[in-house]
PDB file of C-alpha atoms in Angstrom:
ATOM      1  CA  GLU A   1       0.000   0.000   0.000  1.00  0.00           C
ATOM      2  CA  PRO A   2       1.396   3.409  -0.914  1.00  0.00           C
ATOM      3  CA  GLU A   3       2.464   5.546   2.018  1.00  0.00           C
ATOM      4  CA  VAL A   4       3.959   8.890   2.886  1.00  0.00           C
ATOM      5  CA  THR A   5       7.525   8.520   4.088  1.00  0.00           C
ATOM      6  CA  GLN A   6       9.421  10.985   6.240  1.00  0.00           C
ATOM      7  CA  THR A   7      13.082  11.237   7.118  1.00  0.00           C
ATOM      8  CA  PRO A   8      14.670  11.390   9.560  1.00  0.00           C
ATOM      9  CA  SER A   9      12.421   9.822  12.172  1.00  0.00           C
ATOM     10  CA  HIS A  10      14.203  11.785  14.887  1.00  0.00           C
ATOM     11  CA  GLN A  11      16.368  14.902  14.626  1.00  0.00           C
ATOM     12  CA  VAL A  12      18.224  16.563  17.446  1.00  0.00           C
ATOM     13  CA  THR A  13      19.594  20.008  16.750  1.00  0.00           C
ATOM     14  CA  GLN A  14      21.227  22.854  18.611  1.00  0.00           C
ATOM     15  CA  MET A  15      19.235  26.012  19.144  1.00  0.00           C
ATOM     16  CA  GLY A  16      19.909  28.470  16.322  1.00  0.00           C
ATOM     17  CA  GLN A  17      20.702  25.791  13.745  1.00  0.00           C
ATOM     18  CA  GLU A  18      18.780  25.106  10.578  1.00  0.00           C
ATOM     19  CA  VAL A  19      17.040  21.795   9.928  1.00  0.00           C
ATOM     20  CA  ILE A  20      15.473  20.285   6.850  1.00  0.00           C
ATOM     21  CA  LEU A  21      12.738  17.719   7.262  1.00  0.00           C
ATOM     22  CA  ARG A  22      12.086  15.539   4.261  1.00  0.00           C
ATOM     23  CA  CYS A  23       8.963  13.879   2.962  1.00  0.00           C
ATOM     24  CA  VAL A  24       8.083  11.711   0.009  1.00  0.00           C
ATOM     25  CA  PRO A  25       4.339  12.024  -0.611  1.00  0.00           C
ATOM     26  CA  ILE A  26       2.265   9.323  -2.280  1.00  0.00           C
ATOM     27  CA  SER A  27       3.164   9.413  -5.949  1.00  0.00           C
ATOM     28  CA  ASN A  28      -0.167  10.325  -7.540  1.00  0.00           C
ATOM     29  CA  HIS A  29      -1.072  12.884  -4.900  1.00  0.00           C
ATOM     30  CA  LEU A  30      -1.137  16.550  -5.828  1.00  0.00           C
ATOM     31  CA  TYR A  31      -1.710  18.290  -2.497  1.00  0.00           C
ATOM     32  CA  PHE A  32       0.883  18.362   0.240  1.00  0.00           C
ATOM     33  CA  TYR A  33       0.789  19.546   3.814  1.00  0.00           C
ATOM     34  CA  TRP A  34       2.936  20.005   6.880  1.00  0.00           C
ATOM     35  CA  TYR A  35       1.502  19.769  10.372  1.00  0.00           C
ATOM     36  CA  ARG A  36       3.076  20.106  13.794  1.00  0.00           C
ATOM     37  CA  GLN A  37       2.150  18.411  17.039  1.00  0.00           C
ATOM     38  CA  ILE A  38       3.709  19.487  20.297  1.00  0.00           C
ATOM     39  CA  LEU A  39       3.785  16.606  22.753  1.00  0.00           C
ATOM     40  CA  GLY A  40       0.351  15.969  24.229  1.00  0.00           C
ATOM     41  CA  GLN A  41      -1.328  18.640  22.161  1.00  0.00           C
ATOM     42  CA  LYS A  42      -3.411  18.758  19.030  1.00  0.00           C
ATOM     43  CA  VAL A  43      -2.258  18.558  15.448  1.00  0.00           C
ATOM     44  CA  GLU A  44      -1.664  22.081  14.092  1.00  0.00           C
ATOM     45  CA  PHE A  45      -1.768  23.029  10.428  1.00  0.00           C
ATOM     46  CA  LEU A  46       1.377  24.719   9.145  1.00  0.00           C
ATOM     47  CA  VAL A  47       1.129  24.940   5.382  1.00  0.00           C
ATOM     48  CA  SER A  48      -0.502  23.487   2.289  1.00  0.00           C
ATOM     49  CA  PHE A  49       1.208  23.255  -1.085  1.00  0.00           C
ATOM     50  CA  TYR A  50      -0.205  22.711  -4.545  1.00  0.00           C
ATOM     51  CA  ASN A  51       1.055  23.234  -8.048  1.00  0.00           C
ATOM     52  CA  ASN A  52       4.520  24.136  -6.785  1.00  0.00           C
ATOM     53  CA  GLU A  53       3.393  26.933  -4.576  1.00  0.00           C
ATOM     54  CA  ILE A  54       2.061  27.539  -1.103  1.00  0.00           C
ATOM     55  CA  SER A  55      -1.740  27.506  -1.069  1.00  0.00           C
ATOM     56  CA  GLU A  56      -2.194  28.558   2.512  1.00  0.00           C
ATOM     57  CA  LYS A  57      -0.150  28.943   5.660  1.00  0.00           C
ATOM     58  CA  SER A  58      -1.018  29.358   9.302  1.00  0.00           C
ATOM     59  CA  GLU A  59       0.143  32.084  11.651  1.00  0.00           C
ATOM     60  CA  ILE A  60       2.737  29.623  12.960  1.00  0.00           C
ATOM     61  CA  PHE A  61       4.377  29.448   9.526  1.00  0.00           C
ATOM     62  CA  ASP A  62       6.350  32.669   9.681  1.00  0.00           C
ATOM     63  CA  ASP A  63       9.604  33.667   7.968  1.00  0.00           C
ATOM     64  CA  GLN A  64      11.469  31.046   9.981  1.00  0.00           C
ATOM     65  CA  PHE A  65       9.808  28.324   7.890  1.00  0.00           C
ATOM     66  CA  SER A  66       9.924  27.495   4.208  1.00  0.00           C
ATOM     67  CA  VAL A  67       8.814  24.603   2.028  1.00  0.00           C
ATOM     68  CA  GLU A  68      10.118  23.334  -1.244  1.00  0.00           C
ATOM     69  CA  ARG A  69       9.490  20.624  -3.762  1.00  0.00           C
ATOM     70  CA  PRO A  70      13.007  20.298  -5.133  1.00  0.00           C
ATOM     71  CA  ASP A  71      12.184  17.461  -7.518  1.00  0.00           C
ATOM     72  CA  GLY A  72       9.277  15.292  -8.570  1.00  0.00           C
ATOM     73  CA  SER A  73       9.129  13.257  -5.407  1.00  0.00           C
ATOM     74  CA  ASN A  74      10.448  15.135  -2.375  1.00  0.00           C
ATOM     75  CA  PHE A  75       8.720  17.781  -0.282  1.00  0.00           C
ATOM     76  CA  THR A  76      10.794  19.516   2.359  1.00  0.00           C
ATOM     77  CA  LEU A  77      10.234  21.756   5.349  1.00  0.00           C
ATOM     78  CA  LYS A  78      13.123  23.994   6.345  1.00  0.00           C
ATOM     79  CA  ILE A  79      13.235  25.576   9.766  1.00  0.00           C
ATOM     80  CA  ARG A  80      15.844  28.297  10.225  1.00  0.00           C
ATOM     81  CA  SER A  81      17.296  29.476  13.528  1.00  0.00           C
ATOM     82  CA  THR A  82      15.553  26.788  15.519  1.00  0.00           C
ATOM     83  CA  LYS A  83      14.199  27.650  18.966  1.00  0.00           C
ATOM     84  CA  LEU A  84      13.454  25.420  21.925  1.00  0.00           C
ATOM     85  CA  GLU A  85       9.738  25.832  21.293  1.00  0.00           C
ATOM     86  CA  ASP A  86      10.122  24.345  17.816  1.00  0.00           C
ATOM     87  CA  SER A  87      10.552  20.955  19.476  1.00  0.00           C
ATOM     88  CA  ALA A  88       7.600  18.886  18.266  1.00  0.00           C
ATOM     89  CA  MET A  89       6.560  16.075  15.978  1.00  0.00           C
ATOM     90  CA  TYR A  90       6.312  17.287  12.399  1.00  0.00           C
ATOM     91  CA  PHE A  91       3.971  15.396  10.107  1.00  0.00           C
ATOM     92  CA  CYS A  92       3.881  15.527   6.357  1.00  0.00           C
ATOM     93  CA  ALA A  93       0.640  14.571   4.621  1.00  0.00           C
ATOM     94  CA  SER A  94      -0.619  14.317   1.073  1.00  0.00           C
ATOM     95  CA  SER A  95      -3.960  13.941  -0.649  1.00  0.00           C
ATOM     96  CA  GLU A  96      -4.975  13.061  -4.178  1.00  0.00           C
ATOM     97  CA  ARG A  97      -7.417  15.949  -4.464  1.00  0.00           C
ATOM     98  CA  TRP A  98      -8.185  18.911  -2.266  1.00  0.00           C
ATOM     99  CA  ASN A  99     -11.333  17.299  -0.875  1.00  0.00           C
ATOM    100  CA  THR A 100     -10.105  13.756  -0.313  1.00  0.00           C
ATOM    101  CA  GLU A 101      -8.546  12.293   2.771  1.00  0.00           C
ATOM    102  CA  ALA A 102      -5.023  13.208   3.729  1.00  0.00           C
ATOM    103  CA  PHE A 103      -2.570  10.422   4.426  1.00  0.00           C
ATOM    104  CA  PHE A 104       0.028  11.176   7.064  1.00  0.00           C
ATOM    105  CA  GLY A 105       3.633  10.088   7.303  1.00  0.00           C
ATOM    106  CA  GLN A 106       5.008   8.672  10.538  1.00  0.00           C
ATOM    107  CA  GLY A 107       6.476  12.014  11.486  1.00  0.00           C
ATOM    108  CA  THR A 108       9.849  13.482  12.374  1.00  0.00           C
ATOM    109  CA  ARG A 109      10.418  14.149  16.038  1.00  0.00           C
ATOM    110  CA  LEU A 110      12.440  17.355  16.247  1.00  0.00           C
ATOM    111  CA  THR A 111      14.232  18.059  19.491  1.00  0.00           C
ATOM    112  CA  VAL A 112      15.928  21.438  19.868  1.00  0.00           C
ATOM    113  CA  VAL A 113      18.491  21.576  22.671  1.00  0.00           C
TER     114      VAL A 113
ATOM    115  CA  GLY B   1     -12.121  31.851  12.365  1.00  0.00           C
ATOM    116  CA  GLN B   2     -12.373  28.120  12.741  1.00  0.00           C
ATOM    117  CA  SER B   3     -12.728  26.150  15.964  1.00  0.00           C
ATOM    118  CA  LEU B   4     -13.763  22.670  17.044  1.00  0.00           C
ATOM    119  CA  GLU B   5     -14.893  21.283  20.363  1.00  0.00           C
ATOM    120  CA  GLN B   6     -14.774  17.664  21.427  1.00  0.00           C
ATOM    121  CA  PRO B   7     -14.620  15.992  24.834  1.00  0.00           C
ATOM    122  CA  SER B   8     -11.129  15.588  26.208  1.00  0.00           C
ATOM    123  CA  GLU B   9     -11.588  12.052  27.459  1.00  0.00           C
ATOM    124  CA  VAL B  10     -13.994   9.124  27.235  1.00  0.00           C
ATOM    125  CA  THR B  11     -13.814   5.756  28.991  1.00  0.00           C
ATOM    126  CA  ALA B  12     -15.732   2.643  27.935  1.00  0.00           C
ATOM    127  CA  VAL B  13     -15.547  -1.111  28.354  1.00  0.00           C
ATOM    128  CA  GLU B  14     -14.599  -3.674  25.791  1.00  0.00           C
ATOM    129  CA  GLY B  15     -17.530  -4.665  23.596  1.00  0.00           C
ATOM    130  CA  ALA B  16     -19.465  -1.482  24.279  1.00  0.00           C
ATOM    131  CA  ILE B  17     -20.459   1.363  21.954  1.00  0.00           C
ATOM    132  CA  VAL B  18     -19.059   4.847  22.373  1.00  0.00           C
ATOM    133  CA  GLN B  19     -19.931   8.125  20.668  1.00  0.00           C
ATOM    134  CA  ILE B  20     -17.473  11.004  20.391  1.00  0.00           C
ATOM    135  CA  ASN B  21     -19.099  14.329  19.591  1.00  0.00           C
ATOM    136  CA  CYS B  22     -17.651  17.275  17.739  1.00  0.00           C
ATOM    137  CA  THR B  23     -19.079  20.740  17.224  1.00  0.00           C
ATOM    138  CA  TYR B  24     -17.420  23.157  14.884  1.00  0.00           C
ATOM    139  CA  GLN B  25     -17.372  26.752  13.752  1.00  0.00           C
ATOM    140  CA  THR B  26     -15.994  27.565  10.337  1.00  0.00           C
ATOM    141  CA  SER B  27     -16.245  30.197   7.669  1.00  0.00           C
ATOM    142  CA  GLY B  28     -17.624  27.958   4.956  1.00  0.00           C
ATOM    143  CA  PHE B  29     -17.539  24.199   5.259  1.00  0.00           C
ATOM    144  CA  TYR B  30     -16.211  21.469   3.022  1.00  0.00           C
ATOM    145  CA  GLY B  31     -16.350  18.449   5.269  1.00  0.00           C
ATOM    146  CA  LEU B  32     -15.721  16.872   8.650  1.00  0.00           C
ATOM    147  CA  SER B  33     -13.055  14.212   8.999  1.00  0.00           C
ATOM    148  CA  TRP B  34     -12.095  11.879  11.799  1.00  0.00           C
ATOM    149  CA  TYR B  35      -8.598  10.644  12.546  1.00  0.00           C
ATOM    150  CA  GLN B  36      -7.264   8.090  15.019  1.00  0.00           C
ATOM    151  CA  GLN B  37      -3.877   8.497  16.639  1.00  0.00           C
ATOM    152  CA  HIS B  38      -2.161   5.969  18.864  1.00  0.00           C
ATOM    153  CA  ASP B  39       0.557   7.179  21.229  1.00  0.00           C
ATOM    154  CA  GLY B  40       3.692   7.942  19.271  1.00  0.00           C
ATOM    155  CA  GLY B  41       1.981   7.286  15.968  1.00  0.00           C
ATOM    156  CA  ALA B  42       0.700   9.304  13.059  1.00  0.00           C
ATOM    157  CA  PRO B  43      -2.918  10.368  12.592  1.00  0.00           C
ATOM    158  CA  THR B  44      -4.760   7.757  10.559  1.00  0.00           C
ATOM    159  CA  PHE B  45      -7.780   8.704   8.503  1.00  0.00           C
ATOM    160  CA  LEU B  46     -11.038   7.059   9.625  1.00  0.00           C
ATOM    161  CA  SER B  47     -13.899   8.781   7.857  1.00  0.00           C
ATOM    162  CA  TYR B  48     -15.112  11.879   6.051  1.00  0.00           C
ATOM    163  CA  ASN B  49     -18.574  13.455   5.857  1.00  0.00           C
ATOM    164  CA  ALA B  50     -19.323  16.202   3.389  1.00  0.00           C
ATOM    165  CA  LEU B  51     -23.088  15.732   3.422  1.00  0.00           C
ATOM    166  CA  ASP B  52     -25.596  15.220   6.221  1.00  0.00           C
ATOM    167  CA  GLY B  53     -26.148  11.701   7.411  1.00  0.00           C
ATOM    168  CA  LEU B  54     -24.374   8.612   8.541  1.00  0.00           C
ATOM    169  CA  GLU B  55     -21.327   7.016   6.916  1.00  0.00           C
ATOM    170  CA  GLU B  56     -20.491   3.487   8.006  1.00  0.00           C
ATOM    171  CA  THR B  57     -17.136   1.766   7.694  1.00  0.00           C
ATOM    172  CA  GLY B  58     -17.013  -1.497   9.551  1.00  0.00           C
ATOM    173  CA  ARG B  59     -17.169  -0.920  13.301  1.00  0.00           C
ATOM    174  CA  PHE B  60     -16.835   2.832  12.856  1.00  0.00           C
ATOM    175  CA  SER B  61     -19.595   5.194  11.751  1.00  0.00           C
ATOM    176  CA  SER B  62     -19.587   8.951  11.434  1.00  0.00           C
ATOM    177  CA  PHE B  63     -22.511  11.330  11.371  1.00  0.00           C
ATOM    178  CA  LEU B  64     -22.849  14.912  10.241  1.00  0.00           C
ATOM    179  CA  SER B  65     -25.507  17.568  10.651  1.00  0.00           C
ATOM    180  CA  ARG B  66     -24.423  20.687   8.825  1.00  0.00           C
ATOM    181  CA  SER B  67     -27.383  22.728  10.089  1.00  0.00           C
ATOM    182  CA  ASP B  68     -26.241  22.035  13.663  1.00  0.00           C
ATOM    183  CA  SER B  69     -22.510  22.272  12.903  1.00  0.00           C
ATOM    184  CA  TYR B  70     -22.220  18.950  14.650  1.00  0.00           C
ATOM    185  CA  GLY B  71     -20.892  15.517  13.997  1.00  0.00           C
ATOM    186  CA  TYR B  72     -19.986  12.396  15.869  1.00  0.00           C
ATOM    187  CA  LEU B  73     -17.886   9.292  15.563  1.00  0.00           C
ATOM    188  CA  LEU B  74     -19.493   6.056  16.722  1.00  0.00           C
ATOM    189  CA  LEU B  75     -17.309   3.118  17.620  1.00  0.00           C
ATOM    190  CA  GLN B  76     -19.019  -0.231  18.076  1.00  0.00           C
ATOM    191  CA  GLU B  77     -17.841  -3.515  19.567  1.00  0.00           C
ATOM    192  CA  LEU B  78     -14.979  -1.724  21.250  1.00  0.00           C
ATOM    193  CA  GLN B  79     -11.655  -3.501  21.403  1.00  0.00           C
ATOM    194  CA  MET B  80      -8.640  -2.764  23.567  1.00  0.00           C
ATOM    195  CA  LYS B  81      -6.736  -1.665  20.458  1.00  0.00           C
ATOM    196  CA  ASP B  82      -9.254   1.163  19.986  1.00  0.00           C
ATOM    197  CA  SER B  83      -7.659   2.954  22.939  1.00  0.00           C
ATOM    198  CA  ALA B  84      -6.236   6.021  21.227  1.00  0.00           C
ATOM    199  CA  SER B  85      -6.888   9.692  20.607  1.00  0.00           C
ATOM    200  CA  TYR B  86      -9.580  10.635  18.119  1.00  0.00           C
ATOM    201  CA  PHE B  87      -9.521  13.972  16.347  1.00  0.00           C
ATOM    202  CA  CYS B  88     -12.254  15.632  14.376  1.00  0.00           C
ATOM    203  CA  ALA B  89     -11.032  17.978  11.670  1.00  0.00           C
ATOM    204  CA  VAL B  90     -12.715  20.465   9.372  1.00  0.00           C
ATOM    205  CA  ARG B  91     -11.813  22.088   6.134  1.00  0.00           C
ATOM    206  CA  GLY B  92     -13.380  25.502   5.772  1.00  0.00           C
ATOM    207  CA  ASP B  93     -13.603  28.031   3.018  1.00  0.00           C
ATOM    208  CA  THR B  94     -10.232  29.704   3.417  1.00  0.00           C
ATOM    209  CA  GLY B  95      -9.262  28.924  -0.150  1.00  0.00           C
ATOM    210  CA  GLY B  96      -6.071  27.076   0.570  1.00  0.00           C
ATOM    211  CA  PHE B  97      -6.937  23.548   1.695  1.00  0.00           C
ATOM    212  CA  LYS B  98      -6.291  24.296   5.354  1.00  0.00           C
ATOM    213  CA  THR B  99      -7.591  21.629   7.739  1.00  0.00           C
ATOM    214  CA  ILE B 100      -8.100  22.447  11.396  1.00  0.00           C
ATOM    215  CA  PHE B 101      -7.985  19.705  13.998  1.00  0.00           C
ATOM    216  CA  GLY B 102      -9.847  19.557  17.287  1.00  0.00           C
ATOM    217  CA  ALA B 103      -7.946  19.056  20.519  1.00  0.00           C
ATOM    218  CA  GLY B 104      -8.666  15.334  20.446  1.00  0.00           C
ATOM    219  CA  THR B 105     -10.627  12.904  22.581  1.00  0.00           C
ATOM    220  CA  ARG B 106      -8.636  10.361  24.486  1.00  0.00           C
ATOM    221  CA  LEU B 107     -10.518   7.039  24.493  1.00  0.00           C
ATOM    222  CA  PHE B 108      -9.697   4.516  27.188  1.00  0.00           C
ATOM    223  CA  VAL B 109     -11.086   1.025  26.639  1.00  0.00           C
ATOM    224  CA  LYS B 110     -11.178  -1.135  29.757  1.00  0.00           C
ATOM    225  CA  ALA B 111     -11.471  -4.892  29.944  1.00  0.00           C
TER     226      ALA B 111
END
């Protein structure tokens, strides 16, 4: 069964460093998303991406964050100048159409120390 | 803005039926989804309602009433493995495919 894959599964980084979280969406999906979940809290929308551009972003997704689809398969989230409060699980998701279910990857646990 | 409300916690016994309610406020509405998340795992899609009524998928059913801005997830024949968090999520009319999740309902299934 096709699935969304994310790497790495766990990333530890020093405060102030930049990290890139990688995702390979399901191949025939056209809509891509990043979500964040701080431990014990709800899943928070960060950004949606379609047709090689950001469709919508939340208030969390400020200039510290950027997304890119560098080739036909990868979808990345870059976080610059990481802060302690960026520590969370980051989920990538994709959907075939805008109104169909989103399939989530297993997440990258980011720990900023 | 968009907001969702669901109970924080529900406890039920194995074999029972449990209903998890969700009320929402959105600017526009394109559907209510339900996701299951086990500890340490990813959200897994369970069901989606765009129109009023009941959708059934095996032991899980989901209901929507758009006029009441209300939906629920019904879990039947509860099993221990159903212990997890359940999130309702809505997609509103913000133009950019943004989905907002509720805070989640933690379901504890007891033997």
